Coordinates of C-alpha atoms and ligand atoms in Angstrom, one line a residue:
M30 CA -5.6 11.2 25.7
P31 CA -5.0 11.6 22.0
K32 CA -7.8 11.9 19.4
T33 CA -9.6 8.7 18.4
L34 CA -10.0 7.7 14.8
A35 CA -13.8 8.2 15.2
L36 CA -13.2 11.9 16.3
Y37 CA -10.8 12.5 13.4
L38 CA -13.2 11.1 10.9
H39 CA -16.0 13.3 12.3
E40 CA -13.7 16.4 12.0
M41 CA -13.1 15.4 8.3
E42 CA -16.9 15.5 7.8
T43 CA -17.4 18.8 9.4
V44 CA -14.2 20.7 8.4
H45 CA -13.5 19.2 4.9
H46 CA -17.1 18.1 4.1
V47 CA -15.9 14.5 3.5
D48 CA -18.9 12.2 2.7
P49 CA -20.0 10.4 5.9
R50 CA -20.3 7.2 3.8
L51 CA -16.5 7.5 3.0
T52 CA -15.6 8.1 6.7
G53 CA -18.0 5.2 7.5
L54 CA -16.1 3.0 5.1
I55 CA -12.7 4.0 6.7
N56 CA -14.1 3.2 10.1
H57 CA -15.3 -0.1 8.8
L58 CA -11.9 -0.9 7.3
A59 CA -10.2 -0.1 10.6
E60 CA -12.6 -2.4 12.5
T61 CA -12.0 -5.1 9.9
C62 CA -8.2 -4.8 10.2
K63 CA -8.5 -5.2 14.0
E64 CA -9.9 -8.7 13.3
I65 CA -6.9 -9.5 10.9
S66 CA -4.5 -8.0 13.5
F67 CA -5.9 -10.4 16.1
K68 CA -5.5 -13.4 13.8
V69 CA -1.9 -12.3 13.0
S70 CA -1.1 -12.0 16.7
Q71 CA -2.4 -15.4 17.5
G72 CA -0.2 -17.1 14.8
A73 CA 0.4 -20.8 15.5
L74 CA -2.2 -20.7 18.4
A75 CA -4.9 -20.0 15.8
G76 CA -3.5 -22.4 13.2
V77 CA -3.1 -19.6 10.7
L78 CA 0.6 -20.0 9.8
G79 CA 1.9 -21.9 6.8
S80 CA 1.0 -22.4 3.2
A81 CA -2.5 -22.9 1.9
G82 CA -1.3 -25.0 -0.9
S83 CA -3.0 -22.9 -3.6
E84 CA -1.9 -20.1 -6.0
N85 CA -3.4 -16.7 -6.6
V86 CA -4.1 -15.0 -10.0
Q87 CA -0.4 -13.9 -10.1
G88 CA 0.8 -17.5 -9.8
E89 CA 2.1 -16.9 -6.3
T90 CA 1.7 -19.5 -3.6
Q91 CA -0.9 -18.4 -1.0
K92 CA -0.3 -18.5 2.7
K93 CA -3.2 -19.4 5.0
L94 CA -3.3 -15.9 6.3
D95 CA -3.5 -14.5 2.7
I96 CA -6.7 -16.4 2.2
I97 CA -8.1 -15.7 5.7
S98 CA -7.4 -12.0 5.4
N99 CA -8.9 -11.8 2.0
E100 CA -12.1 -13.5 3.2
I101 CA -12.3 -11.1 6.1
M102 CA -11.8 -8.0 3.9
C103 CA -14.2 -9.2 1.2
R104 CA -17.0 -10.0 3.6
A105 CA -16.6 -6.8 5.6
C106 CA -16.5 -4.5 2.6
T107 CA -19.3 -6.1 0.6
E108 CA -21.6 -6.2 3.6
S109 CA -20.8 -2.7 4.7
G110 CA -23.4 -0.9 2.5
F111 CA -20.7 1.6 1.4
V112 CA -19.3 -0.2 -1.7
S113 CA -20.5 -1.2 -5.2
A114 CA -17.8 -3.9 -5.5
V115 CA -14.3 -4.8 -4.3
A116 CA -11.1 -6.0 -6.0
S117 CA -8.3 -7.9 -4.4
E118 CA -4.8 -8.9 -5.3
E119 CA -5.8 -12.4 -4.3
M120 CA -8.8 -12.7 -6.7
D121 CA -9.1 -12.9 -10.5
H122 CA -12.0 -10.5 -10.9
A123 CA -14.1 -7.9 -9.0
L124 CA -16.3 -9.3 -6.3
Q125 CA -20.0 -8.1 -6.2
V126 CA -22.1 -7.1 -3.2
P127 CA -24.5 -9.9 -2.3
E128 CA -28.1 -9.4 -3.3
N129 CA -29.3 -9.1 0.3
C130 CA -26.9 -6.2 1.1
E131 CA -27.0 -2.6 0.1
V132 CA -24.7 -1.1 -2.4
G133 CA -22.7 2.2 -1.9
P134 CA -20.8 4.7 -4.0
Y135 CA -17.3 3.4 -3.6
L136 CA -15.0 0.8 -5.1
V137 CA -12.4 -0.7 -2.7
L138 CA -9.2 -2.4 -3.8
F139 CA -6.9 -4.1 -1.4
D140 CA -3.9 -6.3 -0.8
P141 CA -5.3 -8.2 2.2
L142 CA -1.9 -9.3 3.5
D143 CA 1.2 -7.7 2.1
G144 CA 4.6 -9.3 2.8
S145 CA 3.3 -12.9 3.0
S146 CA 6.9 -14.3 3.2
N147 CA 7.2 -12.5 6.6
I148 CA 4.1 -14.2 8.2
D149 CA 5.8 -17.4 9.4
I150 CA 8.9 -15.6 10.7
N151 CA 6.9 -13.1 12.8
V152 CA 8.1 -10.0 10.9
S153 CA 5.9 -7.0 10.0
I154 CA 3.1 -7.4 7.4
G155 CA 0.1 -5.3 6.6
T156 CA -3.1 -4.7 4.7
I157 CA -3.1 -2.0 2.0
F158 CA -6.3 -0.4 0.7
S159 CA -7.4 2.1 -2.0
V160 CA -10.8 3.7 -2.4
L161 CA -12.1 4.9 -5.8
P162 CA -15.4 6.4 -6.8
A163 CA -18.1 4.1 -8.3
G164 CA -20.4 6.8 -9.4
E165 CA -24.0 6.0 -8.5
P166 CA -24.2 2.9 -6.3
H167 CA -24.8 0.0 -8.6
R168 CA -24.5 -3.8 -9.1
G169 CA -22.8 -5.8 -11.8
V170 CA -19.6 -3.8 -11.6
E171 CA -17.2 -4.6 -14.4
D172 CA -13.4 -5.0 -13.8
A173 CA -13.0 -2.0 -16.2
E174 CA -14.7 0.3 -13.8
F175 CA -11.7 -0.1 -11.4
L176 CA -9.3 1.1 -14.1
Q177 CA -8.9 4.7 -12.8
S178 CA -5.6 6.4 -12.3
G179 CA -4.3 6.9 -8.7
R180 CA -5.3 10.6 -8.9
H181 CA -8.9 9.5 -8.6
Q182 CA -8.4 7.9 -5.2
L183 CA -10.6 9.3 -2.4
A184 CA -8.9 7.5 0.4
A185 CA -5.8 5.3 0.7
G186 CA -3.8 3.7 3.4
Y187 CA -2.6 0.6 5.2
V188 CA -2.7 -1.1 8.5
I189 CA 0.7 -2.5 9.6
Y190 CA 0.8 -5.5 11.9
G191 CA 4.2 -5.0 13.6
P192 CA 5.3 -4.4 17.2
Q193 CA 2.3 -2.1 17.2
T194 CA -0.8 -2.2 14.9
Q195 CA -1.1 1.1 13.2
L196 CA -3.4 2.6 10.6
V197 CA -1.8 5.1 8.3
M198 CA -4.2 6.8 5.9
T199 CA -5.0 9.9 3.8
L200 CA -8.2 11.4 2.7
G201 CA -6.3 14.0 0.7
F202 CA -5.7 16.2 3.8
G203 CA -2.3 14.9 4.9
V204 CA -1.1 11.6 6.2
M205 CA -2.3 10.6 9.7
V206 CA -1.2 7.7 11.9
F207 CA -3.4 5.9 14.4
T208 CA -2.2 3.3 16.9
L209 CA -4.4 0.5 18.1
D210 CA -4.7 0.5 21.9
L211 CA -5.2 -3.1 22.8
S212 CA -6.6 -2.1 26.2
T213 CA -9.5 -0.1 24.8
G214 CA -9.8 -1.5 21.3
N215 CA -9.6 2.0 19.8
F216 CA -7.3 3.6 17.3
Y217 CA -5.8 6.8 18.6
Q218 CA -4.0 9.4 16.5
T219 CA -0.3 9.3 17.3
A220 CA 1.1 11.4 14.4
E221 CA -0.4 13.9 12.1
N222 CA 0.5 15.5 8.8
V223 CA 3.5 13.3 8.4
T224 CA 6.2 14.7 6.0
I225 CA 9.3 13.0 4.5
S226 CA 12.6 14.8 4.3
E227 CA 13.7 15.6 0.7
S228 CA 17.1 14.1 1.2
T229 CA 18.2 10.8 2.8
K230 CA 21.1 8.5 3.4
E231 CA 19.0 5.3 3.4
F232 CA 17.7 3.1 0.6
A233 CA 15.8 -0.1 0.2
I234 CA 16.0 -2.5 -2.7
N235 CA 16.4 -6.2 -3.2
C236 CA 20.1 -6.3 -4.3
S237 CA 19.9 -10.0 -5.1
N238 CA 18.2 -8.9 -8.4
M239 CA 21.0 -6.5 -9.3
R240 CA 22.3 -8.4 -12.4
H241 CA 18.7 -8.3 -13.9
W242 CA 18.2 -4.5 -13.5
E243 CA 18.2 -2.0 -16.3
A244 CA 21.2 0.3 -16.8
P245 CA 19.8 3.4 -15.0
V246 CA 19.1 1.5 -11.8
Q247 CA 22.5 -0.3 -11.9
R248 CA 24.2 3.1 -12.2
Y249 CA 22.1 4.7 -9.4
I250 CA 22.7 1.8 -6.9
M251 CA 26.4 1.6 -7.8
E252 CA 26.7 5.3 -7.0
L253 CA 25.0 4.8 -3.6
L254 CA 27.2 1.8 -2.8
A255 CA 30.3 3.8 -3.6
G256 CA 29.5 6.1 -0.7
T257 CA 32.1 8.8 0.2
T258 CA 34.4 7.4 -2.4
G259 CA 32.0 8.0 -5.3
V260 CA 30.1 10.9 -7.0
R261 CA 27.6 11.1 -4.2
G262 CA 30.2 11.9 -1.6
K263 CA 28.3 10.4 1.3
D264 CA 27.7 6.9 2.7
F265 CA 24.3 5.3 2.4
N266 CA 22.7 2.7 4.7
M267 CA 20.5 -0.1 3.3
R268 CA 17.4 -1.9 4.6
W269 CA 15.1 -4.6 3.1
V270 CA 12.1 -6.0 5.0
A271 CA 10.4 -7.7 2.0
A272 CA 7.1 -6.1 2.9
M273 CA 6.2 -2.8 1.1
V274 CA 4.0 -1.9 4.0
A275 CA 7.0 -2.0 6.4
E276 CA 9.3 -0.2 3.9
V277 CA 6.8 2.7 3.4
H278 CA 6.2 2.9 7.1
R279 CA 9.9 3.3 7.7
I280 CA 10.1 6.0 5.1
L281 CA 7.2 7.9 6.5
S282 CA 8.8 7.5 10.0
R283 CA 12.4 8.5 9.2
G284 CA 12.8 9.0 5.5
G285 CA 14.5 7.1 2.7
I286 CA 13.9 5.7 -0.8
F287 CA 12.3 2.4 -1.7
M288 CA 12.7 0.8 -5.1
Y289 CA 11.3 -2.3 -6.8
P290 CA 12.5 -1.7 -10.4
R291 CA 11.5 -3.6 -13.6
D292 CA 14.1 -6.1 -14.7
N293 CA 14.9 -8.2 -17.7
R294 CA 13.8 -11.6 -16.4
D295 CA 10.3 -11.5 -17.8
P296 CA 9.3 -8.8 -20.4
N297 CA 5.7 -9.3 -19.5
K298 CA 6.2 -8.2 -16.0
P299 CA 7.2 -4.5 -15.7
G300 CA 8.2 -4.8 -12.1
K301 CA 6.8 -7.0 -9.3
L302 CA 4.5 -4.7 -7.5
R303 CA 0.8 -4.2 -8.4
L304 CA -0.3 -0.8 -9.5
M305 CA -3.8 -0.9 -8.2
Y306 CA -3.3 -2.7 -4.9
E307 CA 0.2 -1.5 -3.8
A308 CA 1.7 1.3 -5.9
N309 CA -1.2 3.7 -6.2
P310 CA -2.2 3.8 -2.5
M311 CA 1.4 4.0 -1.3
S312 CA 2.3 6.6 -3.9
W313 CA -0.6 8.8 -2.8
L314 CA 0.5 8.5 0.9
I315 CA 4.1 9.4 -0.2
E316 CA 2.9 12.4 -2.2
Q317 CA 0.7 13.6 0.6
A318 CA 3.8 13.4 2.8
H319 CA 5.7 15.7 0.3
G320 CA 7.7 12.8 -1.2
R321 CA 7.7 11.5 -4.7
A322 CA 6.7 8.3 -6.5
T323 CA 7.5 7.3 -10.1
N324 CA 7.9 4.2 -12.3
G325 CA 11.2 5.7 -13.5
Y326 CA 9.5 7.7 -16.3
Q327 CA 6.3 9.3 -14.9
N328 CA 4.5 9.8 -11.6
I329 CA 2.8 6.6 -10.6
L330 CA -0.4 8.4 -9.8
D331 CA -0.7 9.6 -13.5
I332 CA -0.5 6.1 -14.9
E333 CA -3.7 5.1 -16.7
P334 CA -4.3 1.5 -15.7
T335 CA -5.0 -1.1 -18.4
A336 CA -5.5 -4.2 -16.3
L337 CA -6.7 -4.9 -12.7
H338 CA -3.6 -6.9 -11.8
Q339 CA -1.1 -4.7 -13.7
R340 CA 2.5 -4.6 -12.4
V341 CA 4.6 -1.5 -12.3
A342 CA 8.2 -0.4 -11.4
V343 CA 8.3 1.6 -8.2
F344 CA 10.7 4.3 -6.9
L345 CA 9.2 6.2 -4.0
G346 CA 10.2 8.3 -1.0
A347 CA 12.7 11.2 -0.6
K348 CA 12.2 13.7 -3.4
E349 CA 15.8 14.3 -4.2
E350 CA 16.6 10.6 -4.6
V351 CA 13.5 9.7 -6.6
D352 CA 14.1 12.7 -8.9
L353 CA 17.7 11.5 -9.4
V354 CA 17.0 7.9 -10.2
T355 CA 14.1 9.0 -12.4
S356 CA 16.4 11.4 -14.3
Y357 CA 18.8 8.5 -15.0
H358 CA 16.0 6.8 -16.9
G359 CA 16.1 9.8 -19.3
Ligands
AFP427 P1 4.2 -10.9 -0.9 O1 3.1 -10.3 -0.2 O2 3.7 -11.8 -2.0 O3 5.2 -11.6 0.0 O4 5.1 -9.8 -1.7 C1 5.5 -8.7 -1.0 C2 5.9 -7.7 -2.0 O5 4.9 -7.5 -3.0 C3 6.2 -6.3 -1.4 O6 5.5 -6.0 -0.3 C4 7.7 -6.4 -1.2 O7 8.4 -5.2 -1.2 C5 8.2 -7.3 -2.3 O8 7.1 -8.1 -2.6 C6 9.3 -8.2 -1.8 O9 9.8 -8.9 -2.9 P2 11.1 -9.9 -2.9 O10 10.7 -11.1 -2.2 O11 11.4 -10.1 -4.3 O12 12.2 -9.2 -2.1

């Protein structure tokens, strides 16, 4: 039988001296995502599909499962005893730990349900998380305390709710994959030290936005589309799932490059994806798997955040391709 998540986390404590409160938090997140996974699998039977009729801080329409997942994550994290506060893509500001619960030394950020447009059509979605240091456990955490670059992350990962429910995570010692066994309720390790090939023939981008992209991205994509008849001299395949979790999972599984560039529709929105909830945790996973992640100009993990809900352009995956499209930005 493969290794359980619990055993892997115990090894991290003994071999790499990872703080037991951090491994405790990861275990807690995994248990919490099992609950979300169950709700997702129930779908219409649990009445969790469809729109909630509200908007989040980004002005996006919320689905019922966005709200349900957010409530599950918020409650589980703030009552865990491991965190000083949490921040979510679905909430305006940081959420504090209730007075009757203990505080811990970590800050957790999450996108409780990434890929909301896939919920009602039964296509892969996921929960993304990022763990930052809080210093001494304390209350009254300000939003500003979350504004740490991705290099400060102590743990990052996601749980994908697809044909299988899988936890993919890093504590800075490689990327590990755990698959939920529904018969035992345990996560078992099914891949370790995942690496991404430097080259690829597969890309992911929402081409419907092509006319809005900046010149470097237009050039790069046109070259890919030209295939064997163009400067690249090889044909490329394309995929688009509309859930970053699923795109990153495919890239970790068989390689590729994923892009969500900035475009000229709204100068106040440099890209669609959120730095703190999506780009940072995914970029750390990709770097741990020997890939690369940039915003076209610099490594995403080096970006100093200025706002909790900051957006960012994202190019991540196979090193050769990310380097090339980044070089086109000049
Ligand atoms: P939602 O979670 O709001 O559906 O957004 C998902 C996402 O942030 C990311 O996971 C996808 O890669 C991207 O948006 C899809 O965007 P488009 O709908 O513009 O293709």
